Short mmCIF file of C-alpha atoms in Angstrom, two decimals:
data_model
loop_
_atom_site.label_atom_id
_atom_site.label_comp_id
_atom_site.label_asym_id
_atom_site.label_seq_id
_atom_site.Cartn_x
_atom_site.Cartn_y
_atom_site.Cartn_z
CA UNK E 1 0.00 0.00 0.00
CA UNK E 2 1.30 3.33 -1.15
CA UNK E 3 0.01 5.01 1.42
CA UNK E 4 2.33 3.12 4.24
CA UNK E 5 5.47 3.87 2.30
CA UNK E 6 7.71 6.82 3.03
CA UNK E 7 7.61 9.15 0.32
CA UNK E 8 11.27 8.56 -0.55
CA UNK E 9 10.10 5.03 -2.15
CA UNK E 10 8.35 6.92 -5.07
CA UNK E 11 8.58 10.38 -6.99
CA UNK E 12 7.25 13.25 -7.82
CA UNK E 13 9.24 13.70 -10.84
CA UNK E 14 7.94 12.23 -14.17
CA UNK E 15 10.89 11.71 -16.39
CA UNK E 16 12.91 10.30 -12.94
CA UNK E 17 9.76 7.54 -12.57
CA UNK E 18 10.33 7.07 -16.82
CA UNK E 19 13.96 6.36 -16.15
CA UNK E 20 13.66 4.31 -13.23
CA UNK E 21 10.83 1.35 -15.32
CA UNK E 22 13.64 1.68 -18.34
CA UNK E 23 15.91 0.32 -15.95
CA UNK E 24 13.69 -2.11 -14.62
CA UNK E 25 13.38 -3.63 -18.06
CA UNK E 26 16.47 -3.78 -18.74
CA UNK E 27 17.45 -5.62 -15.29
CA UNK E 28 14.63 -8.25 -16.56
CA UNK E 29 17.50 -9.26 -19.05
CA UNK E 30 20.48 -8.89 -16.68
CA UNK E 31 22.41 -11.84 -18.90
CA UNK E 32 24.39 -9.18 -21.11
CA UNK E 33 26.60 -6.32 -19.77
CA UNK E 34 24.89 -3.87 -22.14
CA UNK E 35 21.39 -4.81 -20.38
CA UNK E 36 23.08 -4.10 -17.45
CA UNK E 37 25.17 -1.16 -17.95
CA UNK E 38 21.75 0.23 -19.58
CA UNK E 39 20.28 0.01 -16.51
CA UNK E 40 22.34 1.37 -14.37
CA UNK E 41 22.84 4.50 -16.46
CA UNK E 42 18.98 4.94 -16.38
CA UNK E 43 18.83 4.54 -12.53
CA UNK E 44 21.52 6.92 -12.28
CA UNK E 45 19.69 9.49 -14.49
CA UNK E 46 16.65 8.68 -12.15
CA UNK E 47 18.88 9.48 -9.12
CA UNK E 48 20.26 12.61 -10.74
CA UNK E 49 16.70 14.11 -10.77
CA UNK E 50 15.48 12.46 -7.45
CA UNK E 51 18.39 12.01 -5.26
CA UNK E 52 15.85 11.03 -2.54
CA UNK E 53 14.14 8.10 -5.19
CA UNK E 54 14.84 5.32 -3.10
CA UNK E 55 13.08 2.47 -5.66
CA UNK E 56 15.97 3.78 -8.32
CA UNK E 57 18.19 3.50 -5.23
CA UNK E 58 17.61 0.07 -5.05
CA UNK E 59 17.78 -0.87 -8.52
CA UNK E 60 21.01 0.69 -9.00
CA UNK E 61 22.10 -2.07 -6.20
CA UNK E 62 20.91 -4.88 -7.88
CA UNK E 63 22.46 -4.29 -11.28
CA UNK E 64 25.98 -3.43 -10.18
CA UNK E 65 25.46 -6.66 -8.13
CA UNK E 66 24.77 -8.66 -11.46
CA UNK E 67 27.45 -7.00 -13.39
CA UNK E 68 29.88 -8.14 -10.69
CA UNK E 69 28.58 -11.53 -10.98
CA UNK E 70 28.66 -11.59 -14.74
CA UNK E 71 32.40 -9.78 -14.94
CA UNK E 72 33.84 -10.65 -11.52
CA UNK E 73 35.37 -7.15 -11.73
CA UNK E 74 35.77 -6.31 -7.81
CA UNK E 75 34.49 -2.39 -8.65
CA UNK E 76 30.55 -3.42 -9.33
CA UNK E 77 30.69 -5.26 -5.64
CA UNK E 78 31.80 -2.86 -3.62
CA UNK E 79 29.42 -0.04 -5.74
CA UNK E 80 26.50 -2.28 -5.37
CA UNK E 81 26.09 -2.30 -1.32
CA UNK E 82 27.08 1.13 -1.11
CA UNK E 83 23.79 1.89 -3.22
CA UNK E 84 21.96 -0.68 -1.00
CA UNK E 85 23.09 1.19 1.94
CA UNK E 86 22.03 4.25 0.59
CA UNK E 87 18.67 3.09 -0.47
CA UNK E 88 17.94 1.85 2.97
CA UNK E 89 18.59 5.11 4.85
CA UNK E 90 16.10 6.36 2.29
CA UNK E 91 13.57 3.87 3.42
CA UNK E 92 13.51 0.35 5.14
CA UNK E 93 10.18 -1.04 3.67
CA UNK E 94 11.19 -1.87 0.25
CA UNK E 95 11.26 -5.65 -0.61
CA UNK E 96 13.96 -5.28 -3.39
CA UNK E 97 16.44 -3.76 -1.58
CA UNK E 98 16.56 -7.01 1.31
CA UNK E 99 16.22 -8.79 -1.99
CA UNK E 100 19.57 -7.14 -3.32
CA UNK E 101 21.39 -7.34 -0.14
CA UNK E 102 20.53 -10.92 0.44
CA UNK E 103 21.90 -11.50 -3.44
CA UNK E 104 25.30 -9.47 -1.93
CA UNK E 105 25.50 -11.51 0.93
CA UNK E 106 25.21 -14.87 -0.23
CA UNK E 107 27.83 -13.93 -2.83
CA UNK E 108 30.24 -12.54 -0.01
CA UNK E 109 29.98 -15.82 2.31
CA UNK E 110 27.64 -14.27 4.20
CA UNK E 111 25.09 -17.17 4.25
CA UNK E 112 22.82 -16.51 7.58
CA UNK E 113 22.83 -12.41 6.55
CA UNK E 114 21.65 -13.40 3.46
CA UNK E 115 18.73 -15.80 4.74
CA UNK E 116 17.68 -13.04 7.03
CA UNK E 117 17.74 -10.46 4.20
CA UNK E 118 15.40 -12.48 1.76
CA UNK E 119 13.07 -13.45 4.85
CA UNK E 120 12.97 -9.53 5.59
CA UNK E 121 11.66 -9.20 1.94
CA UNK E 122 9.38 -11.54 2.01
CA UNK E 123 7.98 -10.32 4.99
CA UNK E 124 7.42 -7.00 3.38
CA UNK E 125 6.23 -8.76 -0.17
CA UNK E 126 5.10 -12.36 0.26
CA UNK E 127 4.51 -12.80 -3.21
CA UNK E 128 8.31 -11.72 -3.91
CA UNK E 129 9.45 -14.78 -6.33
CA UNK E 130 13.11 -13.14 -6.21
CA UNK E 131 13.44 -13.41 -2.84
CA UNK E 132 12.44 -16.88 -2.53
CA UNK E 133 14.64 -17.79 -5.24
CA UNK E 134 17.57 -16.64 -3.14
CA UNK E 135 15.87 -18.47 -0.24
CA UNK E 136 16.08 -21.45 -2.46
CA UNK E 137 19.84 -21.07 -3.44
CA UNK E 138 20.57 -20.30 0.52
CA UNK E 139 18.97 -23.41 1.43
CA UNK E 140 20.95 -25.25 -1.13
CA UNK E 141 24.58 -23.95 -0.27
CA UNK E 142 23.62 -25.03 3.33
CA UNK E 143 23.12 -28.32 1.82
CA UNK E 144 18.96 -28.45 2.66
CA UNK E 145 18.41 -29.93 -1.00
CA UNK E 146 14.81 -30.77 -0.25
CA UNK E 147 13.77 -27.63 1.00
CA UNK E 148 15.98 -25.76 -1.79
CA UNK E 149 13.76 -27.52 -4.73
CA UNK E 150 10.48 -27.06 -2.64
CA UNK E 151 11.65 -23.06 -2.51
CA UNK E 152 12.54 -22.95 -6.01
CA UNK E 153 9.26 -24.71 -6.97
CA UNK E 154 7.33 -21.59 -4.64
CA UNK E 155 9.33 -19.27 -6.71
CA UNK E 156 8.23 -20.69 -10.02
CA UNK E 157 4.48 -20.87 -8.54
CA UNK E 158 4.36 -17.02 -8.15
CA UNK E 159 5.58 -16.20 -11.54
CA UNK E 160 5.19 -19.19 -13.70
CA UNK E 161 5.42 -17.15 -17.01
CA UNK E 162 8.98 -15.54 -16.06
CA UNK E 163 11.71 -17.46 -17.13
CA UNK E 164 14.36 -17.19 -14.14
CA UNK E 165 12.43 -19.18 -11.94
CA UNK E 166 12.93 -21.80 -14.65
CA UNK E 167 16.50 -21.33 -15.19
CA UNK E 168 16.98 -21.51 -11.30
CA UNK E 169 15.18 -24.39 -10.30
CA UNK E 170 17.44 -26.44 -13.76
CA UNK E 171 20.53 -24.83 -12.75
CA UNK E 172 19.72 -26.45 -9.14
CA UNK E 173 18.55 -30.30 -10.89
CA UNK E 174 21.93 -30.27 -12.90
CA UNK E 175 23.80 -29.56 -9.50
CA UNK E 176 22.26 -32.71 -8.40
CA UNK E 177 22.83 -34.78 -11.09
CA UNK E 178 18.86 -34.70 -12.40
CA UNK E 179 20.17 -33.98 -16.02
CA UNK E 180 16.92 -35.00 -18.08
CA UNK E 181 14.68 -33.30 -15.48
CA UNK E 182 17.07 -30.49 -16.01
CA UNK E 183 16.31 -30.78 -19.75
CA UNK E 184 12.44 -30.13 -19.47
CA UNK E 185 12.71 -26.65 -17.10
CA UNK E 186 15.62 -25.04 -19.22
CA UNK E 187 13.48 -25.54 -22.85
CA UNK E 188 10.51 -24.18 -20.60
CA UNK E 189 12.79 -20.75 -20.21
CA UNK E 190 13.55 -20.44 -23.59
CA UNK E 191 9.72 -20.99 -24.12
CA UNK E 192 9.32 -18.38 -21.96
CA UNK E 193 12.55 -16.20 -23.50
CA UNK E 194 13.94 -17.50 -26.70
CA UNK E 195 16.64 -14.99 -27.09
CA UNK E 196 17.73 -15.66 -23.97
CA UNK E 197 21.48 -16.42 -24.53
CA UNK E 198 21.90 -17.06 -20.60
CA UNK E 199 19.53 -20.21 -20.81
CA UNK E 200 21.26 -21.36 -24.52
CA UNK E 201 24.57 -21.28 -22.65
CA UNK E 202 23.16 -23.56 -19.36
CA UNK E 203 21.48 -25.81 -22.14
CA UNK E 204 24.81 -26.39 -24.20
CA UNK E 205 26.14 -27.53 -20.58
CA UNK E 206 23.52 -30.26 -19.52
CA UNK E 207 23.97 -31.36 -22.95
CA UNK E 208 27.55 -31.69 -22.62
CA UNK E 209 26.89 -33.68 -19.34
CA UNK E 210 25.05 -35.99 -21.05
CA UNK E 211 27.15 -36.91 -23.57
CA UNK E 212 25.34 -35.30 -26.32
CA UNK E 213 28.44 -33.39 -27.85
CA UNK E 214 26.75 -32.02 -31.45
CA UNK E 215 23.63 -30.83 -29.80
CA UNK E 216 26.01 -28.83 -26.98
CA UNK E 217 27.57 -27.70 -29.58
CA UNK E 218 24.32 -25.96 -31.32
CA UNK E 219 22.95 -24.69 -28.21
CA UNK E 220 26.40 -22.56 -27.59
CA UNK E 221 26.68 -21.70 -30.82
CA UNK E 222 22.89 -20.27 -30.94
CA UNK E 223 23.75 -18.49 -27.46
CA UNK E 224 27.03 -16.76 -29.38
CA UNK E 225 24.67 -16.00 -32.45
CA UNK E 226 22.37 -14.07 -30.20
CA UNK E 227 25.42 -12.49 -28.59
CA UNK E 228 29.47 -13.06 -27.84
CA UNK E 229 30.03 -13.61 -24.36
CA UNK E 230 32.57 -15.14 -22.40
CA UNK E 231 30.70 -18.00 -21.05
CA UNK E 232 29.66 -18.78 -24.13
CA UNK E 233 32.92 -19.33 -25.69
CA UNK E 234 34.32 -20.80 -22.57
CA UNK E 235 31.60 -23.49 -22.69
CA UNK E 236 32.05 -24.14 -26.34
CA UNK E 237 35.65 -24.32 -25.42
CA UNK E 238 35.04 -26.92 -22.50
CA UNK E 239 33.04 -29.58 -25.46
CA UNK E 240 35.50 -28.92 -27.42
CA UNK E 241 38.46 -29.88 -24.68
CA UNK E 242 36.39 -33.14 -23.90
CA UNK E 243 35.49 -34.08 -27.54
CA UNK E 244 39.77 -33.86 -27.59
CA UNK E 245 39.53 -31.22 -30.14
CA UNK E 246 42.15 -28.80 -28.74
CA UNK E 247 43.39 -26.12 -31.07
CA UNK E 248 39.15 -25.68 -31.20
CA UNK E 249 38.91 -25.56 -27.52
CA UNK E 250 42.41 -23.24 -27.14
CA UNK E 251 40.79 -21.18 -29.68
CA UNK E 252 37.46 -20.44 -27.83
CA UNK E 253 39.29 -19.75 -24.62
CA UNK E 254 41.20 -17.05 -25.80
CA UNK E 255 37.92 -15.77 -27.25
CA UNK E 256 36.23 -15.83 -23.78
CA UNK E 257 39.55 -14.23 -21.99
CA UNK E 258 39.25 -11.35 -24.72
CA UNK E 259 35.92 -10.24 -23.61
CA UNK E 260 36.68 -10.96 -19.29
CA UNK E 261 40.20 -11.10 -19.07
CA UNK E 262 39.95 -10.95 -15.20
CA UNK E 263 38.03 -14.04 -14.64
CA UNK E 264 40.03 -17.00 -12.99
CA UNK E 265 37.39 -19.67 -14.75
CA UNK E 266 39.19 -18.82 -18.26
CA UNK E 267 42.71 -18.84 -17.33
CA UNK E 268 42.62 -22.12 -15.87
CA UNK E 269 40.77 -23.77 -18.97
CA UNK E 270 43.63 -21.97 -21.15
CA UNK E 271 46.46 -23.37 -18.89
CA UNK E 272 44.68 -26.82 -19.37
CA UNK E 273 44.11 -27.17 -22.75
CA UNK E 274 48.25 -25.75 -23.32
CA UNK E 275 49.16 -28.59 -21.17
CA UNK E 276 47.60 -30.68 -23.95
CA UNK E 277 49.15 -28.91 -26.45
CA UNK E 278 52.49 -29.03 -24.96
CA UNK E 279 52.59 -24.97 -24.98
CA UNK E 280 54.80 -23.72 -22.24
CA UNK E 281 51.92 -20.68 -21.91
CA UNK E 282 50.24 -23.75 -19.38
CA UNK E 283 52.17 -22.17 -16.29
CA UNK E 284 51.64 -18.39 -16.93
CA UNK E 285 48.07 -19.35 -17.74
CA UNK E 286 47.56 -21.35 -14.22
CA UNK E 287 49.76 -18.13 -12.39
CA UNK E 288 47.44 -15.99 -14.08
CA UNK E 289 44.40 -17.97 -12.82
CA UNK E 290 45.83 -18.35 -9.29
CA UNK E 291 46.19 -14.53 -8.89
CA UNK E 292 42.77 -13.56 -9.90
CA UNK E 293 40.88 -16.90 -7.74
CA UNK E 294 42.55 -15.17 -4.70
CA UNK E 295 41.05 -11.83 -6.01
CA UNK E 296 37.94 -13.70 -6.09
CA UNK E 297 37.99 -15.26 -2.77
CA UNK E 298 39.42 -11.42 -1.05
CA UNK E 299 35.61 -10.77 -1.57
CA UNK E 300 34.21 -14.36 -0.36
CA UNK E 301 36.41 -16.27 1.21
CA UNK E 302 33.97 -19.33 1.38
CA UNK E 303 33.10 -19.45 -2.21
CA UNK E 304 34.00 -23.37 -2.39
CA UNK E 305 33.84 -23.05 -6.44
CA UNK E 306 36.74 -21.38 -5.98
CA UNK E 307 38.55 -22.95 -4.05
CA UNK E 308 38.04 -25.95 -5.88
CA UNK E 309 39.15 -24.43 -9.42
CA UNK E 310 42.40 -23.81 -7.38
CA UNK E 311 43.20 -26.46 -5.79
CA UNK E 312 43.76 -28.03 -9.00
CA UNK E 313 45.56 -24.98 -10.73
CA UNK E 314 47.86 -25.33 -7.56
CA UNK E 315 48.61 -28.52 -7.76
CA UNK E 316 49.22 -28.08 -11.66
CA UNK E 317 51.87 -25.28 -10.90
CA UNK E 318 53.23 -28.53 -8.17
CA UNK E 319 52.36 -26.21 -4.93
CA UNK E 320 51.07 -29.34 -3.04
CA UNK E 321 50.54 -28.50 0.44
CA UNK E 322 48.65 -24.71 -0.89
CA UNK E 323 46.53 -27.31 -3.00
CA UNK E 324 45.70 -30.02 -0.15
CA UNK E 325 44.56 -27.21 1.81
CA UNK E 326 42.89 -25.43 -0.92
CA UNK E 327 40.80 -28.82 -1.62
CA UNK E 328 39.92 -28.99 2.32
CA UNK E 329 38.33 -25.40 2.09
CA UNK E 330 36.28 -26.68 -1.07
CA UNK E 331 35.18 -29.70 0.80
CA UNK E 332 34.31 -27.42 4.19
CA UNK E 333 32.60 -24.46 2.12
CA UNK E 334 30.74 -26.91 -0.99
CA UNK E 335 30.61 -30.04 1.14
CA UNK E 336 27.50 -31.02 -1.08
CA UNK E 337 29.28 -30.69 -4.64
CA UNK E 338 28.69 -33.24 -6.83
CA UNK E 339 31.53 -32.13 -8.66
CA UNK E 340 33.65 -31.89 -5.91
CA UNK E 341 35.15 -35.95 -5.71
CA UNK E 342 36.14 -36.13 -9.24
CA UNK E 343 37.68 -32.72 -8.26
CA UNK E 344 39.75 -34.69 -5.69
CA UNK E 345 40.26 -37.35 -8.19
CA UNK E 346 42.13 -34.76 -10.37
CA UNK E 347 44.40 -33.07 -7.96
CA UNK E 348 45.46 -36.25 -6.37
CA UNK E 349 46.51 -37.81 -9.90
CA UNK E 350 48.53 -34.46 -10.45
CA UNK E 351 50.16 -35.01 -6.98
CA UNK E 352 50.84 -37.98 -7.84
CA UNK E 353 48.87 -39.88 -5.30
CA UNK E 354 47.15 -42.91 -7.76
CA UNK E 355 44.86 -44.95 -5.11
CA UNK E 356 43.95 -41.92 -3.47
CA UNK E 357 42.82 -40.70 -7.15
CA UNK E 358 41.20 -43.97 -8.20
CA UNK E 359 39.03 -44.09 -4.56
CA UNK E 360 38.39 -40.50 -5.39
CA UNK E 361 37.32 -41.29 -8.97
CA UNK E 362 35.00 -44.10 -8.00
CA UNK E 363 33.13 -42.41 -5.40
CA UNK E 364 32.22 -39.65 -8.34
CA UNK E 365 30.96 -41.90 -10.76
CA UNK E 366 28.83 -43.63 -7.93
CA UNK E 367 27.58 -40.36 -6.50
CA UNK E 368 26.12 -39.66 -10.21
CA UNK E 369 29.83 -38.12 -12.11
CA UNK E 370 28.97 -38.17 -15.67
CA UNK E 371 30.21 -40.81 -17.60
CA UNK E 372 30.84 -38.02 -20.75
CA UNK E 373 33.16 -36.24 -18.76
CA UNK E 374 35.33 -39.11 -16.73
CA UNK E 375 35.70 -40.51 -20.64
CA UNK E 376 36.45 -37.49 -21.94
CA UNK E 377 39.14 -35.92 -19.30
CA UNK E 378 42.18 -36.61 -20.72
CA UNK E 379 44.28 -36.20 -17.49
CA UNK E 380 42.76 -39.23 -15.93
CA UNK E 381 43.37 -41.42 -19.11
CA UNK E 382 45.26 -43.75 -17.43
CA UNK E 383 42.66 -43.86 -14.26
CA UNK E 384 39.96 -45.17 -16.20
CA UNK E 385 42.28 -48.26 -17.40
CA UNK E 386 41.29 -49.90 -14.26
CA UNK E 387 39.10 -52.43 -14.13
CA UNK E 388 36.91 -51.67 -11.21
CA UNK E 389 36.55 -47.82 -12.91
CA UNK E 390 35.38 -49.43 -16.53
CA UNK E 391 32.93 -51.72 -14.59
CA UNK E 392 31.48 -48.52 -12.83
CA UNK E 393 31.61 -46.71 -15.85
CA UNK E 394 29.41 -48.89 -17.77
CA UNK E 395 27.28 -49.33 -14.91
CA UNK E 396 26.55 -45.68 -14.73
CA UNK E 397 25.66 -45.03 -18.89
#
């Protein structure tokens, strides 16, 4: 109700309110930088003609929040809760802004502040679907699967015809190894959104996951027709790397590092497909990586993705006891991974540690690994020579 809202929330000013649902059209799309960067230069313009227009406030938090998490350049982060900060001062009843803090807080460790936050905004806005989408995502970083897919299926219940609670709720099946499931809710966001390169790019991966190379392979390159982006390549780069095709896969990592140089992610795939290669550029590629995932985790130092890429671009560069301990804080901070144990199967083979690799390796591929990938990884070649692994293997297809 209007009516039991400070006055900041809204405005008086016509072309500041015109600016301000620009933005919020824009931040519907938040999966290219120009979307983004569009938006926040119209809630800026808002805020230049209604310094006191908290709702502009508040969307000027949210998208330097996603252009952080779409760039991983540090500037957007810090930006993004100083608007939130400001926005609040301006007024404490507005659901978006707890929505937009809880987003900052989950993506700076800050797991129970974030809970909090996206309980506050439902609170004020029950119907919220964004909140309880972070809810959801909350509930699954604390390892509560159960009630992370019941929250994500709430989500999608409010807004059934907007195509992030679709993308969430696959993004959360693939984590769990629910690829076909997976599947169903990703081609019912690009339904919803069909030049949606975001969703294209997810859909290339489950593909991949599930063996089906060619059809990967059309997804990404549909999600690079409707626009370039790093992911994109990087993806393409990763079938590529796994269908052994490496001058391909060197080729579409240097196209991803081109448009986010500053992203750890793309480093590390470009030191490991030079290793292939036999390029020397492997080690300055994995240093490279390694100084940018500690950029990365001086913002959130329990972001267990993280600290999983690096404990394997550690123990590439033969820093073993920086990557034992950089696999224990991606066991403590992602304990629920599914990724994580052929993770461990990976580092220990490049220490040099083979039974430790093959227990690692088998536990994977019985906790759901897929059977594309442990085929395809060229650096555990010789792993899957054994016996009990090919028997496991062919279990799991």
């Amino acid at each position: 109700n209007p009516a039991d809202l400070p006055a900041p929330v809204f405005t008086g000013d016509i072309t500041a309110y015109d600016y301000y649902l620009q933005a919020r059209d824009y931040l519907r799309r938040p999966h290219t930088t120009e979307n983004l960067d569009n938006a926040t230069q119209l809630f800026e313009r808002a805020l230049s003609r209604d310094e006191r227009f908290a709702r502009a406030e508040a969307g000027l938090c949210e998208a330097l929040w996603w252009k952080y998490d779409l760039t991983r350049d540090t500037n957007p982060a810090d930006a993004a809760e100083q608007a939130c900060r400001r926005a609040l001062a301006l007024s404490e009843k507005l659901p978006e802004v707890y929505v937009a803090l809880g987003n900052i807080y989950q993506g700076t460790g800050r797991l129970d502040d974030s809970v909090n936050a996206y309980r506050r905004a439902i609170e004020l806005d029950p119907k919220n679907d964004a909140a309880f989408r972070g809810l959801a995502f909350a509930f699954e970083q604390a390892g509560n699967a159960g009630q992370a897919e019941a929250t994500y299926r709430h989500a999608i219940d409010l807004q059934p015809g907007y195509w992030r609670g679709h993308f969430w709720l696959a993004n959360f099946l693939v984590g769990h190894g629910r690829f076909s499931e997976a599947l169903g809710s990703y081609r019912q966001a690009i339904n919803l959104t069909p030049d949606n390169l975001q969703v294209y790019e997810n859909l290339g991966g489950v593909l991949f996951f599930t063996g089906r190379f060619e059809e990967a392979i059309q997804a990404l390159e549909k999600a690079l027709e409707l626009r370039p982006t790093a992911r994109a390549y990087s993806n393409l780069g990763t079938v590529y790397y796994y269908a052994g095709r490496f001058t391909d896969s060197r080729d579409q990592f240097l196209r991803a590092l081109e448009l986010a140089p500053d992203d750890y992610r793309w480093w590390h795939n470009l030191g490991d497909v030079y290793r292939q290669l036999g390029n020397s550029k492997s080690a300055e590629s994995y240093t490279r990586a390694l100084q940018l995932g500690r950029k990365r985790l001086d913002i959130n130092p329990q972001d267990g993705f993280a600290w999983k890429v690096l404990s394997l671009v550690l123990a590439r560069l033969g820093q073993e006891e920086e990557a034992r301990r950089a696999l224990e804080s991606a066991m403590k901070y992602s304990p629920n991974d599914v990724d994580l144990d052929f993770q461990r199967a990976l580092v220990f083979e490049a220490l040099g540690e083979r039974e430790a690799a093959l227990a690692a390796l088998e536990k994977a591929i019985r906790g759901g690994q897929s059977a594309a990938i442990v085929r395809g990884d060229p650096d555990i070649a010789d792993l899957i020579r054994s016996p009990r692994i090919r028997e496991l293997i062919s279990e799991s297809e």
